[in-house]
Amino acid sequence: MSIGRVLAVVLIAVAFVAGLQFGKKAGGSAPVITTAGSGAAYGGSTAGGASDADVAAAKEFMVQGSSKFVAGPPMSDVVVTVEDGESIQEAVKAAEPGTTIHVMPGTYSETVYIDKDGIRLIGIVEGSQRATLHGEGTLNDAILFSGNNIVVEGFLITKYKGNAIMSQAGNNFEIRDNIIVDTGVYGIFPQLGTNGVVEHNVVSGIEDAAIYVGMSDNIHVAYNEVFDSVAGIEIENSRHAIVESNFVYNNTGGVLAFITPGLPIKTTYDVIIRNNWISDNNTPNFGAPGSTVGGIPAGTGIMIMAADDVVIEGNIITNNKTVGIMTVDHNTAAELTNVTVDPEADPNSDRLMILNNTMHNNGYETIPEIRGLMLADLKTGNPDIFAIGPSNESCIINRHRYVHSGIDDYAECAFTNTTTIGNYLMPPVEPRVIEPGERGKIAYLGICAGCHTYEGRMIGPPVKIIQALYMENPHGLAEYIAAPVKKREDYPEMPKQDYLDEETRLAVAEYMLSVSR
């Protein structure tokens, strides 16, 4: 609905609103109260059609405790130590697959790229001293890995322009116990991976997402502290993810589950957001102008856009000035923000499930668009929950506890908790093997798709614009990938990808210039 239509509807609605009494009259029947422990447990999503073997393996593997381990045991007994003043990257280059690399406290100004399997990169913590990767405001990325069964643990990372820790198409990864401050676009960024853990990290000062899970499966994001960023935790075009027990505050938006249009993977589903503390996410949006997250209204606790089978349970959601929980479809988002509709992606959020959450003092300074649509829905008050757009088979319990708009047609959920689902992690899955003919595609999906969708704007220009600039010139694009220069003021500077070998850079250039939607 456009803003003009909203205002037109509001003018009509105001006459009715003036004479309405909202809520129950004194002496009316009391609402039905459903406690979390009194009903059935959620049985899990069937959206992805997981095989019986996968379900059985996940149940057998169910990882308990506050730390989760999916990378498997060390592949060898070899341990290498890097001392202050030495190079971490040189140690990685010399290491055989399966090597554990201990990095002693000190300051290391470099980019570390891991393209081998089984590397365990461990920053040694001694008292208050950590191994510190310092980008000095000039380096683009701190730690990048395309290997499988990788562990990155114990580092302090600061002052990079691109990413702190990025997984590029690797499976079975563990990223834990890192402190990340002011690293540009993304803090922790697993992309195109299966079976990953992101836990016990502290991330702040990120201009896109502090923790951004992109196009990945079977992911567990838990016990992290994320603050002072545009997006706190974002699950994007990913499936089978649990976001739980995180401390999410002072961001523009707290926890997001999205389908970003224009990416090759078109779905986000089977996401559980539970037991998080999501408060005071009122930081003015400082994302890149025109980017997807650049359109998030400051003061958003949880935002769901076009994602399916999302359970929101047991969270404390307080003091978010725009709204506690917001769900929106692609078509509405395209009118209100920077989203471009993708005709190949389902634009609506279906089977949303809102269980018991503690919500207080949300929506006290909401945006005019939400206030107007609430009036059109004959609702007043400060919104805890706001939904716009079609949503099939969605449900809620104890709706009387919240100020809400757009969910009157949500059914009562047939379950009250998710206690039977500890996590979606698997025993170590098969390492990703990249066939020669797939090199360009996997490099695009694992690296480039984090900033470039096919048609809409994300961080960098769309692939269609790149095709227009470099059509029939893959070598020119490959050279630009290795040593980019800023060409347009309306886009941020592109990080150079010179750690990729020449053959891979040419393969990804050829793929990007040939791909269609």
CSV table of C-alpha atoms in Angstrom, one decimal, residues 289-482:
chain,number,residue,atom,x,y,z
A,289,PRO,CA,22.4,4.7,1.4
A,290,GLY,CA,20.2,2.6,-0.9
A,291,SER,CA,21.2,-0.7,0.7
A,292,THR,CA,18.6,-3.2,1.9
A,293,VAL,CA,19.4,-2.6,5.6
A,294,GLY,CA,19.5,1.1,4.9
A,295,GLY,CA,15.7,1.0,4.8
A,296,ILE,CA,15.2,-0.5,8.3
A,297,PRO,CA,13.4,1.9,10.5
A,298,ALA,CA,15.3,2.8,13.6
A,299,GLY,CA,13.6,1.3,16.6
A,300,THR,CA,12.7,-2.2,15.2
A,301,GLY,CA,13.0,-5.2,17.5
A,302,ILE,CA,12.4,-8.1,15.2
A,303,MET,CA,11.7,-7.8,11.5
A,304,ILE,CA,10.5,-10.6,9.3
A,305,MET,CA,10.3,-10.0,5.5
A,306,ALA,CA,9.0,-12.8,3.2
A,307,ALA,CA,10.5,-15.5,5.4
A,308,ASP,CA,8.4,-18.6,6.2
A,309,ASP,CA,8.0,-21.0,9.1
A,310,VAL,CA,9.5,-18.5,11.7
A,311,VAL,CA,8.9,-19.1,15.4
A,312,ILE,CA,9.3,-16.2,17.8
A,313,GLU,CA,9.3,-17.5,21.4
A,314,GLY,CA,10.4,-16.5,24.8
A,315,ASN,CA,12.2,-13.2,23.9
A,316,ILE,CA,12.3,-10.1,26.0
A,317,ILE,CA,11.5,-7.3,23.6
A,318,THR,CA,11.5,-3.9,25.2
A,319,ASN,CA,12.0,-0.2,24.5
A,320,ASN,CA,12.2,-0.4,20.6
A,321,LYS,CA,10.6,2.9,19.6
A,322,THR,CA,9.1,1.9,16.3
A,323,VAL,CA,7.8,-1.6,16.9
A,324,GLY,CA,8.6,-4.8,18.8
A,325,ILE,CA,7.9,-7.3,16.0
A,326,MET,CA,7.2,-6.3,12.4
A,327,THR,CA,6.4,-8.6,9.5
A,328,VAL,CA,6.2,-7.2,6.0
A,329,ASP,CA,5.9,-8.6,2.5
A,330,HIS,CA,8.2,-7.7,-0.5
A,331,ASN,CA,5.5,-5.6,-2.3
A,332,THR,CA,5.0,-3.3,0.7
A,333,ALA,CA,8.7,-3.2,1.4
A,334,ALA,CA,9.3,-2.1,-2.1
A,335,GLU,CA,7.1,0.9,-1.6
A,336,LEU,CA,8.4,1.9,1.8
A,337,THR,CA,12.1,1.0,1.6
A,338,ASN,CA,14.9,0.0,-0.9
A,339,VAL,CA,13.7,-3.5,-1.7
A,340,THR,CA,13.3,-4.6,-5.4
A,341,VAL,CA,10.6,-7.3,-5.9
A,342,ASP,CA,11.9,-10.6,-7.3
A,343,PRO,CA,9.2,-12.3,-9.4
A,344,GLU,CA,10.9,-15.7,-8.7
A,345,ALA,CA,10.6,-15.4,-4.9
A,346,ASP,CA,7.5,-15.7,-2.8
A,347,PRO,CA,6.9,-12.2,-1.5
A,348,ASN,CA,4.9,-13.1,1.6
A,349,SER,CA,5.7,-14.4,5.0
A,350,ASP,CA,3.7,-17.6,5.7
A,351,ARG,CA,3.3,-19.8,8.8
A,352,LEU,CA,4.7,-17.2,11.2
A,353,MET,CA,4.3,-18.5,14.8
A,354,ILE,CA,4.3,-16.0,17.7
A,355,LEU,CA,4.4,-17.7,21.1
A,356,ASN,CA,4.9,-16.2,24.5
A,357,ASN,CA,7.2,-13.2,24.5
A,358,THR,CA,7.7,-10.5,27.2
A,359,MET,CA,7.1,-7.2,25.4
A,360,HIS,CA,7.0,-3.7,27.0
A,361,ASN,CA,7.3,-0.1,25.9
A,362,ASN,CA,7.7,-0.7,22.2
A,363,GLY,CA,6.3,1.5,19.5
A,364,TYR,CA,6.3,4.6,21.7
A,365,GLU,CA,7.6,6.8,18.8
A,366,THR,CA,6.6,4.7,15.8
A,367,ILE,CA,6.8,5.9,12.2
A,368,PRO,CA,3.8,7.6,10.5
A,369,GLU,CA,3.4,4.7,8.0
A,370,ILE,CA,2.8,2.3,10.8
A,371,ARG,CA,0.6,4.7,12.8
A,372,GLY,CA,-1.5,5.3,9.7
A,373,LEU,CA,-1.9,1.6,8.9
A,374,MET,CA,-2.9,0.9,12.5
A,375,LEU,CA,-5.6,3.5,12.2
A,376,ALA,CA,-6.8,1.9,9.0
A,377,ASP,CA,-7.0,-1.3,11.0
A,378,LEU,CA,-9.0,0.5,13.7
A,379,LYS,CA,-6.2,0.0,16.2
A,380,THR,CA,-4.6,2.5,18.5
A,381,GLY,CA,-1.8,2.4,21.1
A,382,ASN,CA,2.0,1.8,20.7
A,383,PRO,CA,2.6,-1.3,18.6
A,384,ASP,CA,4.2,-4.4,20.0
A,385,ILE,CA,3.3,-6.4,16.9
A,386,PHE,CA,2.6,-5.0,13.4
A,387,ALA,CA,2.0,-7.0,10.3
A,388,ILE,CA,1.3,-6.0,6.8
A,389,GLY,CA,0.8,-8.2,3.7
A,390,PRO,CA,-0.8,-11.6,3.2
A,391,SER,CA,0.2,-14.4,5.5
A,392,ASN,CA,-1.2,-17.9,5.3
A,393,GLU,CA,-1.4,-20.3,8.2
A,394,SER,CA,0.1,-18.0,10.7
A,395,CYS,CA,-0.7,-18.2,14.4
A,396,ILE,CA,-0.3,-16.7,17.8
A,397,ILE,CA,-1.0,-17.5,21.5
A,398,ASN,CA,-2.0,-14.9,24.1
A,399,ARG,CA,-2.6,-12.1,21.6
A,400,HIS,CA,-4.3,-10.2,24.4
A,401,ARG,CA,-0.9,-9.5,25.9
A,402,TYR,CA,0.2,-7.3,23.0
A,403,VAL,CA,-0.9,-4.1,21.2
A,404,HIS,CA,-1.1,-5.4,17.7
A,405,SER,CA,-2.3,-4.6,14.2
A,406,GLY,CA,-2.6,-6.8,11.1
A,407,ILE,CA,-2.8,-10.2,12.9
A,408,ASP,CA,-6.6,-10.5,13.6
A,409,ASP,CA,-6.7,-13.4,11.1
A,410,TYR,CA,-3.9,-15.3,12.8
A,411,ALA,CA,-5.2,-18.6,14.3
A,412,GLU,CA,-4.4,-19.9,17.8
A,413,CYS,CA,-1.3,-21.9,17.6
A,414,ALA,CA,-1.7,-25.6,18.3
A,415,PHE,CA,1.5,-25.7,20.3
A,416,THR,CA,3.1,-23.5,22.9
A,417,ASN,CA,6.8,-24.1,22.9
A,418,THR,CA,9.8,-25.5,20.9
A,419,THR,CA,11.3,-27.6,23.7
A,420,THR,CA,11.8,-30.7,21.4
A,421,ILE,CA,14.1,-28.8,19.0
A,422,GLY,CA,17.4,-28.1,20.6
A,423,ASN,CA,19.2,-27.2,17.4
A,424,TYR,CA,19.3,-28.0,13.7
A,425,LEU,CA,23.0,-28.9,13.7
A,426,MET,CA,24.2,-32.1,12.1
A,427,PRO,CA,27.2,-34.4,12.5
A,428,PRO,CA,30.0,-33.1,10.3
A,429,VAL,CA,28.6,-33.1,6.8
A,430,GLU,CA,30.6,-33.8,3.7
A,431,PRO,CA,33.1,-31.1,2.9
A,432,ARG,CA,32.2,-28.9,-0.1
A,433,VAL,CA,34.1,-30.0,-3.1
A,434,ILE,CA,34.2,-27.5,-5.9
A,435,GLU,CA,34.4,-29.0,-9.3
A,436,PRO,CA,36.4,-27.1,-11.9
A,437,GLY,CA,33.4,-26.1,-13.9
A,438,GLU,CA,31.7,-24.8,-10.8
A,439,ARG,CA,34.5,-22.5,-9.6
A,440,GLY,CA,33.0,-19.3,-10.9
A,441,LYS,CA,29.5,-20.0,-9.7
A,442,ILE,CA,30.6,-21.0,-6.2
A,443,ALA,CA,32.9,-18.0,-5.9
A,444,TYR,CA,30.0,-15.7,-6.8
A,445,LEU,CA,27.6,-17.4,-4.4
A,446,GLY,CA,30.2,-17.6,-1.6
A,447,ILE,CA,31.7,-14.2,-1.9
A,448,CYS,CA,30.1,-11.7,-4.4
A,449,ALA,CA,26.5,-12.4,-3.6
A,450,GLY,CA,27.0,-10.9,-0.1
A,451,CYS,CA,27.0,-7.5,-1.8
A,452,HIS,CA,25.6,-8.0,-5.4
A,453,THR,CA,22.1,-9.2,-6.2
A,454,TYR,CA,21.0,-9.7,-9.8
A,455,GLU,CA,18.8,-6.7,-10.1
A,456,GLY,CA,18.1,-4.9,-6.9
A,457,ARG,CA,20.5,-2.9,-4.8
A,458,MET,CA,22.2,-4.5,-1.8
A,459,ILE,CA,25.6,-3.1,-0.9
A,460,GLY,CA,27.2,-2.9,-4.4
A,461,PRO,CA,25.7,-2.3,-7.8
A,462,PRO,CA,23.4,-5.1,-9.2
A,463,VAL,CA,24.9,-7.8,-11.5
A,464,LYS,CA,22.8,-6.3,-14.4
A,465,ILE,CA,24.8,-3.1,-14.1
A,466,ILE,CA,28.1,-4.9,-14.0
A,467,GLN,CA,27.1,-6.8,-17.1
A,468,ALA,CA,26.3,-3.6,-18.9
A,469,LEU,CA,29.7,-2.2,-18.0
A,470,TYR,CA,31.9,-5.2,-18.7
A,471,MET,CA,29.9,-7.2,-21.3
A,472,GLU,CA,32.4,-9.3,-23.4
A,473,ASN,CA,35.2,-8.1,-21.2
A,474,PRO,CA,35.7,-10.7,-18.4
A,475,HIS,CA,39.4,-10.0,-18.2
A,476,GLY,CA,38.6,-6.4,-17.4
A,477,LEU,CA,36.2,-7.4,-14.7
A,478,ALA,CA,38.7,-9.9,-13.3
A,479,GLU,CA,41.3,-7.1,-13.1
A,480,TYR,CA,38.8,-4.9,-11.3
A,481,ILE,CA,38.0,-7.6,-8.8
A,482,ALA,CA,41.7,-7.8,-7.9
